[in-house]
Amino acid sequence: MQPDVHSLRVVVLLLLLTFRLHVRAQELDAEEGLLDLDIVAAEGGHPDEIDENSAGVDAEGELERPPKPKARSARPWMLKLASVPRNCSNTMAASRPTLERLPVKVPPNRVALKDLFVTRDNYNRLGLTGLQYPHSLPPNASAIARRYKWRTCAVVGNSGTLLDSQYGASIDKHDVVIRMNQAPTKGYEPHVGRKTTFRIMNSLWSHRYAHGYAPWDPGFEHLPLEQKTTLIMSRVTVTVYNSMFEFWRKRRPDITLLLLSSRVVSVVRQVLTDYRARLCRAGYGPYLGGNTPSSGYMGVYLALQMCGKVSTYGFGINEVGGEKVSYHYYKGYAARKFGTDVHTFEVETYIIEALQEMGYVKLCKHNYGEEQHARRGYMPEFHKCGVA
């Protein structure tokens, strides 16, 4: 009796599929097979982004109601990969898991250091099309490295906890100071310092800066933008980059632009997603929010790739002894009174704390105590945190 060739093929395919699933399961257990979710703005942006233009702005220029989610036509496989863990272990481990084997430094097989930013040397290779001003890009990664001193870097978040400290002088002593989006320095110098080397701009604020639009008081002169600042544009289309260059090249020729590679965003999101799953398996969570990295977390990750020593400020808790701390340290400037569902700030804070335990960063924040520092007053010994 002749064997059924069709049946044999089916059996072979099933065996191959079973073997592949077994291998994949082992990879996930060992956390070697990490997901690469690269949803760039050119493909419609992240499915969990928000539309801050839908939020109301009060008399002080603060967003007074939560914005609506953006309507996105995300592909099914994107939504599947972007999902967050819900059913966490009922048994909590004695301590939170480490970042071991996660790509704290960009993996060379995924992103070469020379490709952190888009340059004249790599923009064709990175597949960028429609770039109208290639001469506005730095010639190569070496030119970026030579332009700045990288020995010490301060990454300044936007948390209202900054008002409980006076880190300004310590922040300004760093070679590089990285700030987020439209966060102001004027009027808050004792708390956040004056110096600004970089501003990391998300897609929303890249668009607003590219058109000189300040929603609290329309007009580009009201947008926080210190002298000789470099704007790092993240998760934007080439069209927005073109608009940004066109708008500022004559109005502020002292401003420099850098375009962050979407591959870096992918790796940052991967660390966040995988560590969140690791927390869940250890009985921590589930946590609120999506898996879109915040600008602050992007800044910390980027600093790790470029700087000798990294200090972080304005990250972490927004509640002290049951007292709510303001979400942003500033008023006006489209400050928010609430978090957004697209980010998971708790998980990001745990990542930064884990980075500190590994010796990668110095996390400067209050531990409070002593009657919440005499009802949230200043403690001078904390003001020198991060000084090199």
Coordinates of C-alpha atoms in Angstrom, one line a residue:
M1 CA 0.0 0.0 0.0
Q2 CA 1.5 3.3 -1.1
P3 CA 1.8 6.0 1.6
D4 CA -0.4 9.1 1.1
V5 CA 2.0 11.8 0.0
H6 CA -0.4 14.6 1.1
S7 CA -0.8 13.1 4.6
L8 CA 3.0 12.8 4.9
R9 CA 3.4 16.5 4.0
V10 CA 0.8 17.5 6.6
V11 CA 2.6 15.4 9.3
V12 CA 5.9 17.0 8.5
L13 CA 4.5 20.5 8.6
L14 CA 2.8 19.8 11.9
L15 CA 6.1 18.5 13.3
L16 CA 8.0 21.6 12.1
L17 CA 5.3 23.9 13.5
T18 CA 5.4 22.1 16.9
F19 CA 9.2 22.3 17.0
R20 CA 9.1 26.0 16.1
L21 CA 6.6 26.8 18.8
H22 CA 8.7 24.9 21.3
V23 CA 11.8 26.8 20.4
R24 CA 9.9 30.1 20.6
A25 CA 8.5 29.2 24.0
Q26 CA 12.1 28.6 25.2
E27 CA 13.2 31.9 23.8
L28 CA 10.5 33.7 25.6
D29 CA 11.2 31.9 28.9
A30 CA 14.8 32.9 28.6
E31 CA 13.7 36.4 27.4
E32 CA 16.1 36.2 24.5
G33 CA 13.4 36.5 21.8
L34 CA 12.4 40.1 22.4
L35 CA 9.6 41.7 20.4
D36 CA 10.5 44.5 18.0
L37 CA 7.5 46.8 17.7
D38 CA 8.4 49.6 15.4
I39 CA 5.3 51.7 14.9
V40 CA 6.6 54.9 13.5
A41 CA 4.7 58.1 12.8
A42 CA 4.9 57.5 9.1
E43 CA 2.6 54.5 9.6
G44 CA 0.0 56.5 11.5
G45 CA 1.7 56.7 14.9
H46 CA 1.3 54.6 17.9
P47 CA -2.2 53.1 18.4
D48 CA -2.3 54.3 22.0
E49 CA -1.4 58.0 21.3
I50 CA -3.7 60.8 22.5
D51 CA -5.0 64.0 20.9
E52 CA -4.2 66.8 23.4
N53 CA -5.9 69.3 21.1
S54 CA -9.2 67.7 22.3
A55 CA -8.5 68.8 25.9
G56 CA -9.8 72.0 27.3
V57 CA -7.3 74.7 28.3
D58 CA -8.1 76.8 31.4
A59 CA -7.3 80.4 32.1
E60 CA -3.8 79.5 33.3
G61 CA -3.1 77.6 30.1
E62 CA -3.4 74.2 31.8
L63 CA -5.3 71.3 30.3
E64 CA -8.3 70.9 32.5
R65 CA -9.9 67.7 31.1
P66 CA -8.4 64.5 29.8
P67 CA -7.9 64.3 26.1
K68 CA -9.6 61.8 23.8
P69 CA -7.6 58.9 22.3
K70 CA -6.6 59.5 18.7
A71 CA -8.5 57.6 16.1
R72 CA -6.0 55.2 14.6
S73 CA -6.3 52.5 12.0
A74 CA -3.8 50.3 13.7
R75 CA -3.0 46.9 12.1
P76 CA -4.3 43.9 14.1
W77 CA -0.8 42.5 14.7
M78 CA 0.3 45.9 16.0
L79 CA -2.5 45.9 18.5
K80 CA -1.7 42.4 19.6
L81 CA 2.0 43.3 20.2
A82 CA 1.1 46.5 21.9
S83 CA -1.2 44.8 24.4
V84 CA -0.4 45.0 28.1
P85 CA -0.4 42.1 30.7
R86 CA -3.6 41.9 32.7
N87 CA -3.5 38.6 34.6
C88 CA -0.4 38.9 36.8
S89 CA 0.9 36.2 39.2
N90 CA -0.9 36.0 42.6
T91 CA 2.4 35.3 44.3
M92 CA 4.5 38.4 44.7
A93 CA 8.3 38.0 44.7
A94 CA 10.4 39.3 47.5
S95 CA 11.7 42.1 45.3
R96 CA 11.1 43.5 41.9
P97 CA 12.9 41.7 39.0
T98 CA 16.1 43.1 37.6
L99 CA 16.8 44.3 34.0
E100 CA 19.2 41.5 33.4
R101 CA 19.4 40.5 29.7
L102 CA 17.2 43.4 28.6
P103 CA 18.9 45.9 26.2
V104 CA 19.7 48.7 28.5
K105 CA 22.3 49.7 25.9
V106 CA 21.2 49.6 22.3
P107 CA 22.1 46.1 20.9
P108 CA 24.6 46.5 18.0
N109 CA 22.7 44.0 16.0
R110 CA 19.6 46.2 16.2
V111 CA 20.9 49.8 16.2
A112 CA 24.5 50.8 15.6
L113 CA 25.6 53.8 17.8
K114 CA 26.3 55.7 14.6
D115 CA 22.6 55.3 13.8
L116 CA 21.0 56.7 17.0
F117 CA 20.3 59.9 15.0
V118 CA 19.6 60.5 11.3
T119 CA 22.6 62.0 9.6
R120 CA 23.7 62.8 6.0
D121 CA 25.7 59.6 6.2
N122 CA 22.8 57.3 7.0
Y123 CA 19.5 58.8 6.0
N124 CA 19.3 56.9 2.7
R125 CA 20.3 53.6 4.4
L126 CA 17.6 54.2 7.1
G127 CA 15.1 54.6 4.4
L128 CA 14.1 58.2 4.8
T129 CA 12.4 59.7 1.8
G130 CA 11.0 63.2 1.2
L131 CA 13.8 65.0 3.2
Q132 CA 13.9 68.5 1.6
Y133 CA 16.9 69.8 3.6
P134 CA 19.5 67.0 3.9
H135 CA 22.2 69.6 4.5
S136 CA 20.4 70.5 7.8
L137 CA 21.4 67.0 9.1
P138 CA 24.7 66.5 10.9
P139 CA 27.3 64.9 8.5
N140 CA 27.7 61.8 10.7
A141 CA 27.6 60.5 14.3
S142 CA 31.1 61.7 15.0
A143 CA 30.1 65.3 14.3
I144 CA 27.3 65.0 17.0
A145 CA 29.8 63.5 19.5
R146 CA 32.3 66.3 19.0
R147 CA 29.7 69.0 19.3
Y148 CA 28.9 68.3 23.0
K149 CA 30.7 67.3 26.2
W150 CA 29.3 64.0 27.4
R151 CA 31.0 63.4 30.7
T152 CA 28.0 64.2 32.9
C153 CA 24.3 64.4 31.9
A154 CA 21.2 65.5 33.8
V155 CA 17.9 64.3 32.6
V156 CA 15.1 66.6 34.0
G157 CA 11.6 65.2 34.1
N158 CA 8.5 67.3 34.6
S159 CA 7.1 66.0 37.9
G160 CA 5.7 68.3 40.5
T161 CA 8.0 66.7 43.1
L162 CA 10.7 69.1 41.7
L163 CA 9.0 71.9 43.6
D164 CA 10.0 70.1 46.9
S165 CA 13.7 70.5 46.1
Q166 CA 16.2 73.1 44.9
Y167 CA 18.2 71.0 42.5
G168 CA 18.7 73.9 40.0
A169 CA 22.4 74.6 40.8
S170 CA 23.2 70.9 40.8
I171 CA 21.5 70.4 37.4
D172 CA 23.3 73.3 35.8
K173 CA 26.7 71.8 36.8
H174 CA 26.3 68.9 34.4
D175 CA 27.9 69.0 30.9
V176 CA 24.6 68.2 29.2
V177 CA 21.1 69.0 30.5
I178 CA 18.2 67.2 28.8
R179 CA 14.6 68.6 29.2
M180 CA 11.3 67.4 27.9
N181 CA 9.0 69.1 25.3
Q182 CA 7.8 72.5 26.4
A183 CA 8.8 72.4 30.1
P184 CA 9.9 75.9 31.1
T185 CA 12.9 77.0 33.1
K186 CA 12.0 80.7 33.5
G187 CA 10.5 81.2 36.9
Y188 CA 11.6 77.8 38.1
E189 CA 15.4 78.1 38.1
P190 CA 15.9 77.2 41.8
H191 CA 14.1 73.9 41.2
V192 CA 15.1 72.9 37.6
G193 CA 18.1 75.2 36.7
R194 CA 18.7 77.4 33.7
K195 CA 20.9 75.4 31.5
T196 CA 19.4 73.5 28.5
T197 CA 21.4 71.5 26.0
F198 CA 18.6 69.3 24.5
R199 CA 14.9 69.3 24.4
I200 CA 13.4 65.9 23.5
M201 CA 10.2 66.6 21.6
N202 CA 7.4 64.1 21.2
S203 CA 5.2 64.1 18.0
L204 CA 2.7 66.5 19.4
W205 CA 5.2 69.1 20.6
S206 CA 7.4 68.7 17.5
H207 CA 4.3 69.6 15.5
R208 CA 3.6 72.6 17.6
Y209 CA 7.2 73.9 17.6
A210 CA 7.4 73.3 13.9
H211 CA 4.5 75.7 13.4
G212 CA 5.4 78.1 16.2
Y213 CA 2.2 77.5 18.0
A214 CA 1.8 77.9 21.8
P215 CA -1.7 76.8 22.7
W216 CA -1.7 78.9 25.9
D217 CA -0.7 82.1 24.1
P218 CA -0.3 81.6 20.4
G219 CA 3.0 82.8 19.0
F220 CA 6.3 81.2 18.7
E221 CA 8.0 83.7 21.0
H222 CA 6.1 82.1 23.9
L223 CA 7.5 78.6 23.4
P224 CA 10.2 77.8 25.8
L225 CA 13.4 77.6 23.8
E226 CA 16.7 78.6 25.3
Q227 CA 19.7 80.0 23.4
K228 CA 21.7 77.3 21.4
T229 CA 19.3 74.5 22.3
T230 CA 19.2 71.4 20.3
L231 CA 15.8 69.9 19.6
I232 CA 15.7 66.1 19.4
M233 CA 12.6 65.2 17.4
S234 CA 11.1 61.8 18.3
R235 CA 8.4 59.8 16.5
V236 CA 7.8 62.4 13.8
T237 CA 7.4 62.3 10.0
V238 CA 9.9 63.7 7.6
T239 CA 7.3 66.3 6.8
V240 CA 7.3 67.6 10.4
Y241 CA 11.1 67.7 10.3
N242 CA 11.0 69.8 7.1
S243 CA 8.5 72.2 8.7
M244 CA 10.6 72.5 11.8
F245 CA 13.7 73.5 9.9
E246 CA 11.8 75.9 7.7
F247 CA 10.2 77.7 10.6
W248 CA 13.3 78.2 12.8
R249 CA 16.2 78.6 10.4
K250 CA 15.7 82.3 10.0
R251 CA 13.9 83.1 13.2
R252 CA 16.4 81.3 15.5
P253 CA 19.6 80.3 13.6
D254 CA 21.1 79.3 16.9
I255 CA 18.8 76.3 17.2
T256 CA 20.0 72.9 16.1
L257 CA 17.8 70.0 15.1
L258 CA 18.4 66.2 15.5
L259 CA 16.1 63.5 14.3
L260 CA 16.0 60.4 16.5
S261 CA 16.0 57.1 14.6
S262 CA 12.7 55.2 14.9
R263 CA 14.8 52.1 15.5
V264 CA 15.9 53.6 18.9
V265 CA 12.2 54.2 19.8
S266 CA 11.6 50.5 19.0
V267 CA 14.3 49.3 21.4
V268 CA 13.1 51.7 24.2
R269 CA 9.6 50.4 23.8
Q270 CA 10.8 46.8 23.9
V271 CA 12.6 47.3 27.2
L272 CA 9.4 48.9 28.7
T273 CA 7.1 46.1 27.3
D274 CA 9.4 43.2 28.4
Y275 CA 10.1 44.6 31.8
R276 CA 6.4 45.2 32.4
A277 CA 5.7 41.5 31.5
R278 CA 8.6 40.5 33.8
L279 CA 7.0 42.5 36.7
C280 CA 3.7 40.8 36.0
R281 CA 5.2 37.3 36.2
A282 CA 6.8 38.3 39.5
G283 CA 3.4 39.3 41.0
Y284 CA 3.8 43.1 40.5
G285 CA 1.0 44.8 38.6
P286 CA -0.9 45.0 36.5
Y287 CA -0.2 48.7 36.0
L288 CA -2.3 51.4 34.3
G289 CA -1.4 52.8 31.0
G290 CA -0.1 51.7 27.6
N291 CA 3.3 50.8 26.4
T292 CA 4.3 54.1 24.7
P293 CA 7.5 55.4 26.2
S294 CA 7.2 58.9 27.7
S295 CA 9.6 61.6 26.6
G296 CA 11.2 61.4 30.0
Y297 CA 12.0 57.7 29.7
M298 CA 13.2 58.3 26.2
G299 CA 15.6 60.9 27.5
V300 CA 17.0 58.6 30.2
Y301 CA 17.6 55.8 27.7
L302 CA 19.2 58.2 25.2
A303 CA 21.5 59.6 27.9
L304 CA 22.6 56.0 28.8
Q305 CA 23.9 55.6 25.3
M306 CA 25.9 58.8 25.1
C307 CA 26.9 60.0 28.6
G308 CA 29.6 58.9 31.1
K309 CA 27.4 59.6 34.1
V310 CA 23.7 60.1 34.2
S311 CA 21.6 61.9 36.9
T312 CA 17.8 62.0 36.7
Y313 CA 15.5 64.6 38.4
G314 CA 11.8 65.0 38.4
F315 CA 10.9 61.3 38.0
G316 CA 8.9 59.1 40.3
I317 CA 6.2 59.5 42.8
N318 CA 3.3 61.9 42.4
E319 CA 1.9 61.2 45.9
V320 CA 3.6 61.8 49.2
G321 CA 2.2 60.3 52.4
G322 CA -1.3 60.4 50.9
E323 CA -0.9 64.0 49.6
K324 CA -1.2 64.5 45.9
V325 CA 1.7 66.2 44.2
S326 CA 1.1 68.3 41.1
Y327 CA 1.5 66.3 37.9
H328 CA 3.8 69.0 36.4
Y329 CA 6.1 71.4 38.3
Y330 CA 4.9 74.3 36.2
K331 CA 1.7 76.2 35.7
G332 CA 0.5 77.3 32.3
Y333 CA 2.4 76.1 29.2
A334 CA -0.3 73.5 28.6
A335 CA 0.6 71.8 31.8
R336 CA -1.6 68.8 32.7
K337 CA -3.4 68.1 36.0
F338 CA -3.5 64.4 35.2
G339 CA -1.6 61.5 33.6
T340 CA -2.4 60.0 30.3
D341 CA -3.4 56.4 29.5
V342 CA -0.7 56.0 26.8
H343 CA 2.2 55.9 29.3
T344 CA 2.9 53.6 32.3
F345 CA 4.8 55.9 34.6
E346 CA 5.0 53.4 37.5
V347 CA 6.8 50.8 35.3
E348 CA 9.1 53.6 33.9
T349 CA 9.9 54.6 37.5
Y350 CA 10.7 51.0 38.4
I351 CA 13.0 50.8 35.4
I352 CA 14.9 53.9 36.4
E353 CA 15.2 52.6 40.0
A354 CA 16.5 49.3 38.6
L355 CA 19.0 51.2 36.5
Q356 CA 20.2 53.0 39.7
E357 CA 20.7 49.6 41.4
M358 CA 22.8 48.5 38.4
G359 CA 24.9 51.7 38.7
Y360 CA 23.8 53.2 35.4
V361 CA 22.1 56.3 36.7
K362 CA 21.7 58.4 39.9
L363 CA 18.1 58.9 40.7
C364 CA 17.7 62.2 42.5
K365 CA 14.4 62.4 44.4
H366 CA 13.1 62.9 47.9
N367 CA 12.7 60.0 50.3
Y368 CA 10.6 62.4 52.4
G369 CA 9.9 61.2 56.0
E370 CA 10.4 63.5 59.0
E371 CA 6.8 64.7 58.8
Q372 CA 7.1 64.9 55.1
H373 CA 10.1 67.2 55.4
A374 CA 8.3 69.5 57.8
R375 CA 5.2 69.5 55.6
R376 CA 7.1 69.3 52.3
G377 CA 9.7 71.9 53.0
Y378 CA 13.3 71.9 51.6
M379 CA 16.0 69.7 52.9
P380 CA 19.4 71.2 51.8
E381 CA 21.3 67.9 51.9
F382 CA 19.2 66.7 48.9
H383 CA 20.1 69.7 46.8
K384 CA 23.5 68.4 45.8
C385 CA 22.4 65.1 44.3
G386 CA 24.0 64.2 41.1
V387 CA 26.8 66.8 41.3
A388 CA 29.9 65.2 39.6

